[in-house]
C-alpha cells in the first residue's frame, strides 16, 4: 500500500538531542553539534524543504527498505515525485540503486554475448568516447532526456572547435607547401636558398605542432549511431530490469543525417575535377566507358582478376579476402560467399557474414576464365617460391601465397586509380558500380539485391544504385514515346526489317537523320549506323529533335501495321559533338514480335554503338594514350 510520509527538514546545525529531547554529549561532556534537520525551531513557511519516504517491497529476510528523497520546495512536488518513484518500484525498477550510468553501460556491453565483432567494436567506441565522458557520472535513476541534449550540445561545441583547428592546420599546410616551392625555385642561389630552406623548416615545424591534438569531426550520421547505441542500452535495461522510466534516446532530436547519394562521373564533372581536383561527392561511380578504360589499364596487374570480380560481382572486400578455393566452381560457374574477414584496429578476424549475405553468385564465362587463369598464375608462383610459398587456400593472395589484408586491397586499388589518371572512386564504390551496371543491363532489382547480399530490395535501391546517363536518357525517351505526336514526313523507301535482324524475336534498329539543305532532313533506318538502309523518310524540320520524333512515329506506325511491339526508344542526339548537333540525329529502337512468348528471358541490348565520328575520336584518344 502506498503510504508515504512527508516532512520538512533543513540544513541548519546546532546542539543534537536524543529521542527524549536530552542533549547529546561527547566524551568530554560537551554538547555535540550537527545537523538538526527536522528538529530545527525555524522550520515553517520559507524555511527548509520538503522530503518524503515510503517503504518498499520486502527484501531479503522480509525487511522493507525505505525509499527517501528530499529537497523539494513545495509539498506538491514531493507528492508527485513520491508517486513517480512508487510506480517505478511497482514496475520492478530498483529505485534504491545508486548505480552510475557509466557502470550500467559497461555492464550492458559485457552482457551482450551475440554481437558481431565489428558491431561490438563500434558500441565500445561510442561508450568510451562519448557516453562515459558525458553521462557516466549520472546516477542511472536520475537520467533524463535533458542529459542527452546536453551531451549532443557538447559534441556540437567540440565540432566547432575542431573545425577551427582543422582550418588552422590547412593554412599551416599551405604555408609549408609555399615555403617548399620557394626553396626549390631558389636552386643555385646560395644565400636565397639558405633563407628559403630555413623558412621551410620553420613552416614544417609549425605544421607538426599545429597537427597535435587534431581530432575528427563527429558527423550527424555518427551522432545518430551514438544515439542508436544508447537507445539499445536503455531498451535492454528497461526490458530486463525496468531500469529506466523511458527510453530517453527516442525523445532526442538530432541534426538530420543525409545519406550520400552516388553520383556518376559525367564529362562535366570530370572537367571540373581536372580543373580543381574536387570530387563532386564522397560516393562516385564510373560510367561503363570509364570502367572499360580502368580494366584495360590494370590488365597486367597481379590482381587484375580481383578488380574484374569487384566490378562485375559487387562483393565486399572482406568477403573477397576470405574467399577459399573450396567455395569456387569454375566448371559450374559459381562462387559461394560464406565467410568474411573483418578488420578491427587493423587486426584481422574471420567470421561468418550476416545471414542475408551468405549467397551463391553466378559467374559469367569471362569471370570463370579469369579465375582459372588466376589459379594457374598462383600455381606458377608456388613453383617459383618453393618452400617459402605460404599455403592459405585463399583465392586472392599475394604472389608468395600470403592472404591479402582488406585495407591493403583498398590502398592498392586507390593507387591504381591514381596511376590510371581516371577520376577517383573508392573500392567500396565498385559495389555501386556493379549494381548500376546490372540495372543498366535490364536486371531486376530483386536479382541485384541477392547479388549484393542485402536483406531487402529497398536497401539495394536506396543505397547502391546510381542512375547512369544512359538509363536516364532511355527512361526519358521511353516516356516521350508513349505520347503520339503528329510529325509529317514522306516515305521515300518503305521500311522492311530483314530476318537477319531478329535475334530471339528481338530486333534493334537505328534511325540516322541528316540535314540535306535548309530545313529538309532525310532519316534512314539501319541495323547498325553504318549498314545498308532498310527504309528512308524525308521531312521538314528545324532541328535534330524533330527528325528524331518523326523517326519515332515512322517506326511506331510500322510496328502497328505489322503486328510488332515497340519495346524501347533511346535518343542518342546528345552523343554528337556540339558543332554537329544541328545537322545529325540518331535514335535507337528495340522492337519485338508480338507472337513471342515474352521478354522476361531476353536481355535487351544496351549501350551505344559508336557513330563513325565518335569512333574515330576514340581511336585517336586511345592512340595518343598508348603513345
Coordinates of C-alpha atoms in Angstrom, one line a residue:
X1 CA 0.0 0.0 0.0
X2 CA 1.3 3.5 -0.9
X3 CA 1.5 5.4 2.4
X4 CA 4.3 7.9 2.1
X5 CA 5.3 10.2 4.9
X6 CA 6.1 13.9 4.2
X7 CA 8.1 16.2 6.4
X8 CA 10.2 19.3 6.4
X9 CA 13.9 19.5 7.0
X10 CA 16.7 22.0 6.7
X11 CA 20.5 22.1 6.7
X12 CA 20.8 24.1 9.9
X13 CA 23.3 22.9 12.6
X14 CA 23.0 23.1 16.3
X15 CA 23.2 21.0 19.5
X16 CA 21.9 17.5 18.9
X17 CA 19.2 15.9 21.1
X18 CA 18.1 12.3 21.6
X19 CA 14.6 11.0 21.2
X20 CA 13.7 12.1 24.7
X21 CA 14.9 15.6 24.0
X22 CA 18.0 15.5 26.1
X23 CA 21.3 17.0 24.8
X24 CA 23.7 14.5 23.2
X25 CA 27.2 14.9 24.8
X26 CA 30.6 14.0 23.5
X27 CA 33.3 12.1 25.6
X28 CA 34.3 15.3 27.3
X29 CA 30.8 16.2 28.3
X30 CA 30.3 19.0 25.7
X31 CA 27.1 19.1 23.6
X32 CA 27.5 17.6 20.1
X33 CA 26.9 19.9 17.2
X34 CA 25.5 18.7 14.0
X35 CA 22.6 18.9 11.5
X36 CA 19.3 19.3 13.4
X37 CA 17.2 18.5 10.4
X38 CA 13.6 18.0 11.3
X39 CA 14.0 19.5 14.8
X40 CA 15.0 23.0 13.7
X41 CA 12.8 25.5 15.5
X42 CA 12.8 27.7 12.4
X43 CA 11.0 25.2 10.2
X44 CA 8.0 26.6 8.5
X45 CA 7.0 28.6 5.6
X46 CA 10.1 29.9 3.8
X47 CA 12.5 27.8 5.8
X48 CA 13.5 24.2 5.0
X49 CA 12.5 21.9 2.2
X50 CA 10.1 19.0 1.8
X51 CA 11.1 15.4 1.9
X52 CA 9.3 12.0 1.9
X53 CA 9.9 8.3 2.5
X54 CA 7.9 5.2 1.9
X55 CA 8.5 1.5 2.5
X56 CA 9.4 -0.6 -0.5
X57 CA 8.7 -4.2 -1.2
X58 CA 10.0 -6.8 1.4
X59 CA 13.6 -7.7 0.7
X60 CA 15.9 -10.4 1.9
X61 CA 14.7 -11.6 5.4
X62 CA 11.4 -9.8 5.0
X63 CA 12.9 -6.4 5.8
X64 CA 11.4 -3.4 3.9
X65 CA 13.9 -0.8 2.7
X66 CA 12.8 2.9 2.9
X67 CA 12.8 5.0 -0.2
X68 CA 13.8 8.5 0.6
X69 CA 14.0 11.7 -1.4
X70 CA 14.3 15.4 -0.3
X71 CA 15.0 18.9 -1.4
X72 CA 11.5 19.8 -2.7
X73 CA 10.4 23.4 -2.4
X74 CA 6.7 22.5 -2.5
X75 CA 4.8 19.7 -0.9
X76 CA 3.0 19.1 -4.3
X77 CA 6.4 18.5 -5.9
X78 CA 7.3 15.9 -3.2
X79 CA 4.0 14.1 -3.7
X80 CA 4.4 14.0 -7.4
X81 CA 7.9 12.5 -7.1
X82 CA 6.8 10.0 -4.4
X83 CA 4.1 8.7 -6.8
X84 CA 6.5 8.5 -9.7
X85 CA 9.0 6.5 -7.6
X86 CA 6.3 4.2 -6.2
X87 CA 5.0 3.4 -9.7
X88 CA 8.6 2.7 -10.9
X89 CA 9.2 0.5 -7.9
X90 CA 6.0 -1.4 -8.5
X91 CA 7.0 -1.9 -12.2
X92 CA 10.2 -3.6 -11.0
X93 CA 12.7 -0.7 -11.1
X94 CA 15.4 -0.7 -8.4
X95 CA 14.7 2.9 -7.2
X96 CA 17.2 2.4 -4.4
X97 CA 20.1 1.7 -6.7
X98 CA 23.0 4.2 -6.8
X99 CA 24.5 2.7 -9.9
X100 CA 26.0 5.2 -12.2
X101 CA 25.2 5.3 -15.9
X102 CA 28.8 4.5 -16.7
X103 CA 28.7 1.3 -14.7
X104 CA 25.4 0.4 -16.4
X105 CA 26.8 0.9 -19.9
X106 CA 29.8 -1.3 -19.1
X107 CA 27.6 -4.0 -17.6
X108 CA 25.3 -3.8 -20.7
X109 CA 28.1 -4.3 -23.3
X110 CA 29.5 -7.2 -21.2
X111 CA 26.1 -8.9 -21.2
X112 CA 25.7 -8.7 -25.0
X113 CA 27.2 -12.0 -26.0
X114 CA 25.8 -12.3 -29.5
X115 CA 27.2 -9.1 -31.0
X116 CA 29.3 -9.3 -34.2
X117 CA 32.9 -8.3 -33.6
X118 CA 32.6 -5.1 -35.7
X119 CA 29.3 -4.1 -34.0
X120 CA 30.8 -4.6 -30.6
X121 CA 33.8 -2.6 -31.5
X122 CA 31.6 0.3 -32.7
X123 CA 29.5 0.1 -29.5
X124 CA 32.6 0.2 -27.3
X125 CA 33.9 3.2 -29.2
X126 CA 30.7 5.1 -28.6
X127 CA 30.7 4.2 -24.9
X128 CA 34.3 5.1 -24.3
X129 CA 34.4 8.3 -26.4
X130 CA 31.0 9.7 -25.8
X131 CA 28.7 8.0 -23.3
X132 CA 31.2 7.6 -20.4
X133 CA 32.6 11.1 -20.6
X134 CA 29.2 12.9 -20.8
X135 CA 26.8 10.5 -19.0
X136 CA 28.9 8.2 -16.9
X137 CA 28.8 10.3 -13.7
X138 CA 25.0 10.5 -13.6
X139 CA 23.1 8.1 -11.4
X140 CA 21.1 5.7 -13.5
X141 CA 17.9 6.5 -11.7
X142 CA 18.3 10.3 -12.5
X143 CA 19.0 10.0 -16.2
X144 CA 16.6 12.2 -18.3
X145 CA 16.3 13.4 -21.8
X146 CA 17.9 16.8 -20.9
X147 CA 21.2 15.0 -20.0
X148 CA 21.2 13.6 -23.6
X149 CA 20.6 17.0 -25.0
X150 CA 23.5 18.4 -23.0
X151 CA 25.7 15.6 -24.4
X152 CA 24.9 16.4 -28.0
X153 CA 25.2 20.1 -27.4
X154 CA 28.7 19.5 -26.0
X155 CA 29.6 17.3 -29.1
X156 CA 28.5 20.1 -31.4
X157 CA 30.6 22.6 -29.5
X158 CA 33.6 20.3 -29.8
X159 CA 32.9 20.1 -33.6
X160 CA 33.1 23.9 -33.9
X161 CA 36.4 23.9 -32.1
X162 CA 37.7 21.0 -34.2
X163 CA 36.6 22.8 -37.4
X164 CA 38.6 25.9 -36.5
X165 CA 41.6 23.7 -35.6
X166 CA 41.3 21.9 -39.0
X167 CA 41.2 25.3 -40.8
X168 CA 44.3 26.4 -39.0
X169 CA 46.1 23.2 -40.0
X170 CA 45.0 23.7 -43.6
X171 CA 46.5 27.2 -43.6
X172 CA 49.7 25.9 -42.0
X173 CA 50.0 23.2 -44.6
X174 CA 49.5 25.7 -47.4
X175 CA 52.2 27.9 -45.9
X176 CA 54.5 24.9 -45.7
X177 CA 53.9 24.0 -49.3
X178 CA 54.5 27.6 -50.4
X179 CA 57.8 27.6 -48.5
X180 CA 58.9 24.4 -50.1
X181 CA 58.2 25.7 -53.6
X182 CA 60.2 28.8 -52.8
X183 CA 63.1 26.7 -51.6
X184 CA 63.0 24.6 -54.8
X185 CA 62.9 27.8 -57.0
X186 CA 66.0 29.1 -55.2
X187 CA 68.2 26.4 -56.5
X188 CA 71.7 27.7 -57.4
X189 CA 71.3 30.9 -55.4
X190 CA 73.3 30.2 -52.2
X191 CA 72.1 33.0 -49.9
X192 CA 68.5 32.9 -51.0
X193 CA 68.4 29.1 -50.9
X194 CA 69.7 29.2 -47.3
X195 CA 67.0 31.6 -46.2
X196 CA 64.2 29.7 -48.0
X197 CA 65.4 26.4 -46.5
X198 CA 65.2 27.9 -43.0
X199 CA 61.7 29.3 -43.8
X200 CA 60.6 25.8 -45.0
X201 CA 61.9 24.1 -41.9
X202 CA 60.1 26.7 -39.6
X203 CA 56.9 26.2 -41.6
X204 CA 57.2 22.4 -41.4
X205 CA 57.8 22.6 -37.6
X206 CA 54.7 24.9 -37.2
X207 CA 52.7 22.4 -39.2
X208 CA 53.8 19.5 -37.0
X209 CA 52.9 21.4 -33.8
X210 CA 49.6 22.6 -35.3
X211 CA 48.6 19.0 -36.0
X212 CA 48.9 17.9 -32.4
X213 CA 45.5 17.1 -30.9
X214 CA 43.7 17.3 -34.3
X215 CA 40.5 15.3 -33.9
X216 CA 37.9 14.1 -36.3
X217 CA 34.7 16.0 -36.5
X218 CA 31.7 14.0 -35.2
X219 CA 29.3 14.0 -38.1
X220 CA 25.5 14.0 -37.9
X221 CA 25.5 10.3 -39.1
X222 CA 27.9 9.4 -36.2
X223 CA 25.6 11.2 -33.7
X224 CA 22.7 9.1 -34.9
X225 CA 24.8 5.9 -34.5
X226 CA 25.7 7.0 -30.9
X227 CA 22.1 7.6 -30.2
X228 CA 21.2 4.1 -31.6
X229 CA 23.8 2.6 -29.3
X230 CA 22.4 4.5 -26.3
X231 CA 18.8 3.5 -27.3
X232 CA 19.8 -0.1 -27.5
X233 CA 21.4 0.0 -24.0
X234 CA 18.3 1.8 -22.4
X235 CA 15.9 -0.6 -24.1
X236 CA 17.9 -3.6 -22.7
X237 CA 17.8 -2.0 -19.2
X238 CA 14.0 -1.4 -19.5
X239 CA 13.2 -4.9 -20.8
X240 CA 15.5 -6.8 -18.4
X241 CA 15.2 -4.9 -15.1
X242 CA 12.9 -1.8 -15.7
X243 CA 16.0 0.3 -15.0
X244 CA 14.6 3.4 -16.7
X245 CA 11.2 5.1 -16.8
X246 CA 11.5 5.7 -20.6
X247 CA 13.9 5.2 -23.4
X248 CA 15.1 8.7 -23.3
X249 CA 17.2 8.3 -26.5
X250 CA 14.0 8.0 -28.5
X251 CA 13.0 11.5 -27.4
X252 CA 16.2 13.2 -28.6
X253 CA 16.1 15.4 -31.7
X254 CA 19.4 15.3 -33.7
X255 CA 20.6 17.1 -36.9
X256 CA 19.4 15.3 -40.0
X257 CA 21.8 12.8 -41.4
X258 CA 21.6 12.6 -45.2
X259 CA 22.9 9.5 -47.0
X260 CA 25.5 10.4 -49.6
X261 CA 23.9 9.8 -53.0
X262 CA 26.1 8.1 -55.5
X263 CA 27.0 10.4 -58.4
X264 CA 28.2 9.4 -61.9
X265 CA 31.4 10.8 -63.4
X266 CA 29.8 12.7 -66.3
X267 CA 32.1 14.6 -68.7
X268 CA 31.1 17.9 -67.0
X269 CA 32.1 16.6 -63.5
X270 CA 35.3 15.1 -64.9
X271 CA 36.2 18.5 -66.4
X272 CA 35.6 20.3 -63.1
X273 CA 37.7 17.7 -61.2
X274 CA 40.6 18.2 -63.6
X275 CA 40.5 21.9 -63.1
X276 CA 40.0 22.0 -59.3
X277 CA 40.8 18.5 -58.0
X278 CA 37.5 18.4 -56.2
X279 CA 35.2 15.4 -56.2
X280 CA 31.5 16.3 -56.6
X281 CA 30.6 13.9 -53.8
X282 CA 32.0 11.3 -51.5
X283 CA 30.5 8.4 -53.4
X284 CA 31.3 8.4 -57.1
X285 CA 30.6 5.8 -59.9
X286 CA 32.3 5.3 -63.2
X287 CA 30.4 5.1 -66.5
X288 CA 30.8 1.9 -68.5
X289 CA 33.3 3.6 -70.7
X290 CA 35.5 4.7 -67.8
X291 CA 35.1 1.2 -66.3
X292 CA 36.5 -0.3 -69.5
X293 CA 39.4 2.1 -69.5
X294 CA 40.3 1.1 -66.0
X295 CA 40.2 -2.7 -66.8
X296 CA 42.4 -2.0 -69.9
X297 CA 44.9 -0.2 -67.7
X298 CA 45.2 -2.9 -65.0
X299 CA 45.2 -5.9 -67.3
X300 CA 48.8 -6.6 -66.4
X301 CA 48.4 -6.2 -62.7
X302 CA 48.8 -9.3 -60.5
X303 CA 45.3 -8.9 -59.1
X304 CA 43.5 -7.9 -62.4
X305 CA 41.1 -10.8 -61.9
X306 CA 40.2 -9.5 -58.4
X307 CA 39.4 -6.0 -59.8
X308 CA 37.3 -7.6 -62.5
X309 CA 35.3 -9.6 -59.9
X310 CA 34.7 -6.4 -57.8
X311 CA 33.3 -4.6 -60.8
X312 CA 31.0 -7.3 -62.1
X313 CA 30.1 -9.2 -58.9
X314 CA 29.9 -6.4 -56.3
X315 CA 31.2 -8.2 -53.3
X316 CA 32.5 -6.7 -50.1
X317 CA 36.3 -6.5 -49.6
X318 CA 36.2 -8.7 -46.5
X319 CA 34.2 -11.4 -48.5
X320 CA 36.9 -11.4 -51.2
X321 CA 39.7 -11.6 -48.7
X322 CA 38.2 -14.6 -47.1
X323 CA 37.1 -16.5 -50.2
X324 CA 38.6 -20.0 -50.3
X325 CA 39.1 -22.1 -53.4
X326 CA 36.8 -24.7 -51.9
X327 CA 33.9 -22.3 -52.4
X328 CA 34.5 -21.8 -56.1
X329 CA 33.5 -23.9 -59.0
X330 CA 35.0 -22.8 -62.3
X331 CA 33.2 -25.7 -64.1
X332 CA 29.7 -25.0 -62.8
X333 CA 30.5 -21.2 -62.9
X334 CA 29.6 -20.2 -59.3
X335 CA 31.2 -19.0 -56.1
X336 CA 29.7 -19.0 -52.6
X337 CA 30.1 -16.2 -50.1
X338 CA 30.0 -18.0 -46.8
X339 CA 32.7 -16.2 -44.7
X340 CA 34.4 -12.8 -44.4
X341 CA 37.4 -11.2 -42.8
X342 CA 36.7 -8.2 -40.7
X343 CA 39.3 -5.6 -39.6
X344 CA 39.2 -4.2 -36.0
X345 CA 42.1 -1.9 -35.2
X346 CA 44.0 -3.4 -38.3
X347 CA 43.8 -6.9 -36.8
X348 CA 42.0 -9.5 -38.9
X349 CA 39.3 -11.8 -37.6
X350 CA 37.4 -14.4 -39.6
X351 CA 33.7 -14.7 -39.0
X352 CA 30.5 -15.6 -40.8
X353 CA 28.8 -12.8 -42.7
X354 CA 25.3 -11.7 -41.9
X355 CA 22.6 -14.3 -42.7
X356 CA 21.4 -12.3 -45.8
X357 CA 25.0 -12.0 -47.0
X358 CA 25.5 -15.8 -47.4
X359 CA 24.8 -16.3 -51.0
X360 CA 25.9 -18.0 -54.2
X361 CA 27.0 -15.8 -57.1
X362 CA 26.8 -17.0 -60.7
X363 CA 29.8 -16.4 -62.8
X364 CA 29.9 -15.4 -66.5
X365 CA 32.1 -17.3 -68.8
X366 CA 34.6 -14.5 -68.8
X367 CA 34.7 -14.4 -65.0
X368 CA 35.1 -18.2 -64.9
X369 CA 38.0 -18.0 -67.3
X370 CA 39.6 -15.3 -65.2
X371 CA 39.5 -17.4 -62.1
X372 CA 41.0 -20.4 -64.0
X373 CA 43.8 -18.0 -65.2
X374 CA 44.5 -16.7 -61.7
X375 CA 44.7 -20.2 -60.3
X376 CA 47.3 -21.0 -63.0
X377 CA 49.3 -17.9 -62.0
X378 CA 49.2 -19.0 -58.4
X379 CA 50.5 -22.4 -59.3
X380 CA 53.3 -20.8 -61.3
X381 CA 54.3 -18.7 -58.3
X382 CA 54.0 -21.7 -56.0
X383 CA 56.7 -23.4 -58.1
X384 CA 58.9 -20.3 -58.2
X385 CA 58.7 -19.7 -54.4
X386 CA 59.1 -23.3 -53.4
X387 CA 59.1 -24.0 -49.7
X388 CA 58.8 -20.2 -49.0
X389 CA 55.3 -20.2 -50.5
X390 CA 52.5 -19.7 -47.9
X391 CA 49.6 -22.1 -48.3
X392 CA 46.4 -20.4 -47.2
X393 CA 43.8 -21.9 -49.5
X394 CA 42.5 -18.4 -50.3
X395 CA 41.6 -17.4 -53.9
X396 CA 43.1 -14.0 -53.7
X397 CA 46.6 -13.9 -52.3
X398 CA 49.9 -12.1 -52.8
X399 CA 52.4 -13.6 -55.1
X400 CA 54.0 -15.5 -52.3
X401 CA 50.7 -17.0 -51.3
X402 CA 50.0 -14.8 -48.2
X403 CA 46.5 -13.7 -47.6
X404 CA 45.5 -10.1 -48.5
X405 CA 44.6 -7.6 -45.8
X406 CA 41.3 -5.9 -46.8
X407 CA 42.7 -2.5 -46.1
X408 CA 45.6 -3.3 -48.4
X409 CA 43.1 -4.0 -51.2
X410 CA 41.6 -0.5 -50.7
X411 CA 45.0 1.1 -50.8
X412 CA 46.2 -0.8 -53.8
X413 CA 43.0 0.0 -55.7
X414 CA 43.4 3.7 -54.8
X415 CA 46.9 3.7 -56.1
X416 CA 45.9 2.0 -59.4
X417 CA 43.2 4.6 -60.0
X418 CA 45.7 7.4 -59.4
X419 CA 48.1 5.9 -61.9
X420 CA 45.4 5.4 -64.5
X421 CA 44.5 9.1 -64.5
X422 CA 40.8 8.3 -64.2
X423 CA 38.5 10.2 -61.9
X424 CA 38.8 8.8 -58.4
X425 CA 36.4 6.2 -56.9
X426 CA 36.8 4.1 -53.8
X427 CA 37.0 0.3 -53.7
X428 CA 33.6 0.2 -52.0
X429 CA 32.1 2.3 -54.8
X430 CA 32.5 -0.7 -57.1
X431 CA 29.5 -2.2 -55.3
X432 CA 27.5 0.8 -56.5
X433 CA 29.0 0.3 -59.9
X434 CA 28.1 -3.4 -60.0
X435 CA 24.6 -2.7 -59.1
X436 CA 24.3 0.1 -61.6
X437 CA 25.7 -1.9 -64.4
X438 CA 23.3 -4.8 -63.6
X439 CA 20.3 -2.4 -63.7
X440 CA 21.6 -0.8 -66.9
X441 CA 21.6 -4.3 -68.4
X442 CA 18.0 -4.7 -67.5
X443 CA 18.4 -7.0 -64.5
X444 CA 15.6 -7.0 -62.0
X445 CA 16.2 -5.2 -58.7
X446 CA 15.5 -8.4 -56.8
X447 CA 18.3 -10.2 -58.5
X448 CA 20.6 -7.3 -57.8
X449 CA 19.6 -7.4 -54.1
X450 CA 20.5 -11.1 -53.9
X451 CA 23.7 -10.5 -55.8
X452 CA 24.9 -7.8 -53.3
X453 CA 23.6 -9.7 -50.2
X454 CA 21.0 -7.3 -48.9
X455 CA 18.1 -8.1 -46.6
X456 CA 15.6 -6.1 -48.7
X457 CA 15.3 -4.6 -52.2
X458 CA 14.7 -1.2 -50.6
X459 CA 18.2 -1.1 -49.2
X460 CA 19.6 -2.0 -52.7
X461 CA 17.5 0.6 -54.4
X462 CA 18.3 3.4 -51.9
X463 CA 21.9 2.7 -51.3
X464 CA 23.7 1.0 -54.2
X465 CA 22.1 2.2 -57.4
X466 CA 23.1 5.3 -59.3
X467 CA 21.3 6.5 -62.4
X468 CA 23.6 6.4 -65.3
X469 CA 23.1 9.0 -68.1
X470 CA 22.1 6.1 -70.4
X471 CA 19.4 5.0 -68.0
X472 CA 18.0 8.5 -67.6
X473 CA 18.0 9.1 -71.4
X474 CA 16.3 5.7 -72.1
X475 CA 13.7 6.5 -69.5
X476 CA 13.1 10.0 -70.8
X477 CA 12.8 8.9 -74.4
X478 CA 10.6 5.9 -73.5
X479 CA 8.2 8.3 -71.7
X480 CA 8.1 10.6 -74.7
X481 CA 7.4 7.7 -77.0
X482 CA 4.1 6.8 -75.4
X483 CA 2.6 10.1 -76.3
X484 CA 1.6 10.1 -80.0
X485 CA 2.7 13.2 -81.9
X486 CA 2.0 14.3 -85.5
X487 CA 5.2 14.9 -87.4
X488 CA 4.5 14.9 -91.1
X489 CA 7.0 13.0 -93.3
X490 CA 7.2 11.4 -96.7
X491 CA 8.2 7.7 -97.1
X492 CA 10.8 7.5 -99.8
X493 CA 11.6 3.8 -99.3
X494 CA 9.2 1.6 -97.3
X495 CA 10.7 0.0 -94.2
X496 CA 11.5 -3.7 -94.3
X497 CA 13.1 -5.5 -91.4
X498 CA 15.1 -8.5 -92.7
X499 CA 15.1 -11.8 -91.0
X500 CA 18.7 -11.5 -90.2
X501 CA 17.9 -8.6 -87.9
X502 CA 15.9 -10.7 -85.5
X503 CA 17.5 -12.5 -82.5
X504 CA 15.1 -14.4 -80.2
X505 CA 12.2 -12.3 -81.6
X506 CA 14.0 -9.1 -80.8
X507 CA 15.4 -6.6 -83.4
X508 CA 17.3 -3.4 -82.9
X509 CA 17.1 -0.6 -85.4
X510 CA 18.8 2.8 -85.8
X511 CA 17.2 5.8 -87.4
X512 CA 20.0 8.0 -88.6
X513 CA 19.0 11.5 -89.7
X514 CA 21.0 14.1 -91.7
X515 CA 20.1 17.6 -92.8
X516 CA 20.0 17.8 -96.6
X517 CA 19.6 21.5 -97.2
X518 CA 17.8 24.3 -95.3
X519 CA 15.1 22.6 -93.2
X520 CA 14.9 19.4 -95.2
X521 CA 16.0 16.2 -93.4
X522 CA 16.4 12.6 -94.5
X523 CA 16.1 9.8 -92.0
X524 CA 17.2 6.2 -92.8
X525 CA 16.7 3.0 -90.8
X526 CA 19.6 0.7 -90.4
X527 CA 20.6 -2.3 -88.3
X528 CA 23.9 -0.5 -87.5
X529 CA 24.7 3.2 -88.0
X530 CA 27.0 2.3 -90.9
X531 CA 25.0 -0.6 -92.5
X532 CA 22.6 -0.6 -95.6
X533 CA 19.4 1.3 -95.4
X534 CA 16.2 -0.7 -94.6
X535 CA 14.0 2.3 -95.4
X536 CA 14.0 6.1 -95.6
X537 CA 11.8 9.1 -95.0
X538 CA 12.1 12.8 -95.6
X539 CA 10.6 15.7 -93.7
X540 CA 10.9 19.4 -93.0
X541 CA 12.4 20.1 -89.5
X542 CA 14.3 22.9 -87.8
X543 CA 16.5 20.6 -85.8
X544 CA 17.5 17.1 -84.8
X545 CA 14.7 16.7 -82.3
X546 CA 12.1 17.0 -85.0
X547 CA 13.9 14.4 -87.1
X548 CA 14.1 12.0 -84.1
X549 CA 10.4 12.5 -83.3
X550 CA 9.4 11.8 -86.9
X551 CA 11.5 8.6 -86.7
X552 CA 9.6 7.5 -83.6
X553 CA 6.3 8.0 -85.4
X554 CA 7.6 6.2 -88.5
X555 CA 8.8 3.1 -86.6
X556 CA 5.6 3.1 -84.3
X557 CA 3.4 3.2 -87.4
X558 CA 5.3 0.3 -89.0
X559 CA 5.0 -1.8 -85.8
X560 CA 1.3 -1.1 -85.5
X561 CA 0.6 -2.2 -89.1
X562 CA 2.8 -5.3 -88.9
X563 CA 1.9 -6.8 -85.6
X564 CA 5.1 -5.7 -83.9
X565 CA 5.7 -4.2 -80.4
X566 CA 7.9 -1.1 -79.9
X567 CA 9.7 -2.0 -76.6
X568 CA 12.2 0.8 -76.2
X569 CA 13.2 4.1 -77.7
X570 CA 16.6 5.7 -77.0
X571 CA 17.6 9.1 -78.2
X572 CA 21.3 9.5 -78.8
X573 CA 21.3 13.0 -80.2
X574 CA 23.5 14.3 -77.4
X575 CA 26.3 11.9 -78.4
X576 CA 27.2 14.1 -81.3
X577 CA 29.8 16.9 -80.9
X578 CA 28.2 20.3 -80.3
X579 CA 29.1 21.5 -83.8
X580 CA 27.3 18.5 -85.5
X581 CA 24.1 18.5 -83.4
X582 CA 22.4 20.9 -85.8
X583 CA 22.9 18.5 -88.8
X584 CA 22.6 14.9 -87.5
X585 CA 20.3 12.8 -85.3
X586 CA 20.4 9.2 -84.1
X587 CA 17.7 7.2 -82.4
X588 CA 17.7 3.5 -81.4
X589 CA 14.6 1.3 -81.4
X590 CA 14.1 -2.1 -79.8
X591 CA 11.3 -4.0 -81.5
X592 CA 9.7 -7.3 -80.5
X593 CA 7.5 -9.7 -82.4
X594 CA 4.1 -9.7 -80.7
X595 CA 3.8 -13.5 -81.0
X596 CA 6.9 -14.0 -78.9
X597 CA 6.5 -15.9 -75.7
X598 CA 7.6 -12.9 -73.6
X599 CA 10.6 -10.7 -72.9
X600 CA 11.3 -11.9 -69.4
X601 CA 14.2 -14.2 -70.5
X602 CA 15.6 -11.8 -73.2
X603 CA 18.4 -9.5 -72.3
X604 CA 17.6 -6.2 -74.2
X605 CA 20.6 -4.7 -75.9
X606 CA 22.2 -1.7 -74.2
X607 CA 25.0 0.7 -74.9
X608 CA 25.6 2.9 -77.9
X609 CA 27.3 1.5 -81.0
X610 CA 29.8 4.3 -82.0
X611 CA 29.0 6.5 -84.9
X612 CA 31.8 6.9 -87.3
X613 CA 32.7 10.3 -86.0
X614 CA 32.8 9.2 -82.3
X615 CA 34.7 6.0 -83.1
X616 CA 37.4 8.0 -84.9
X617 CA 37.8 10.3 -81.9
X618 CA 38.0 7.4 -79.5
X619 CA 40.7 5.7 -81.6
X620 CA 42.6 8.9 -81.7
X621 CA 42.5 9.4 -78.0
X622 CA 43.5 5.8 -77.2
X623 CA 46.3 6.0 -79.7
X624 CA 47.6 9.2 -78.0
X625 CA 47.3 7.5 -74.6
X626 CA 49.2 4.5 -75.8
X627 CA 51.9 6.7 -77.2

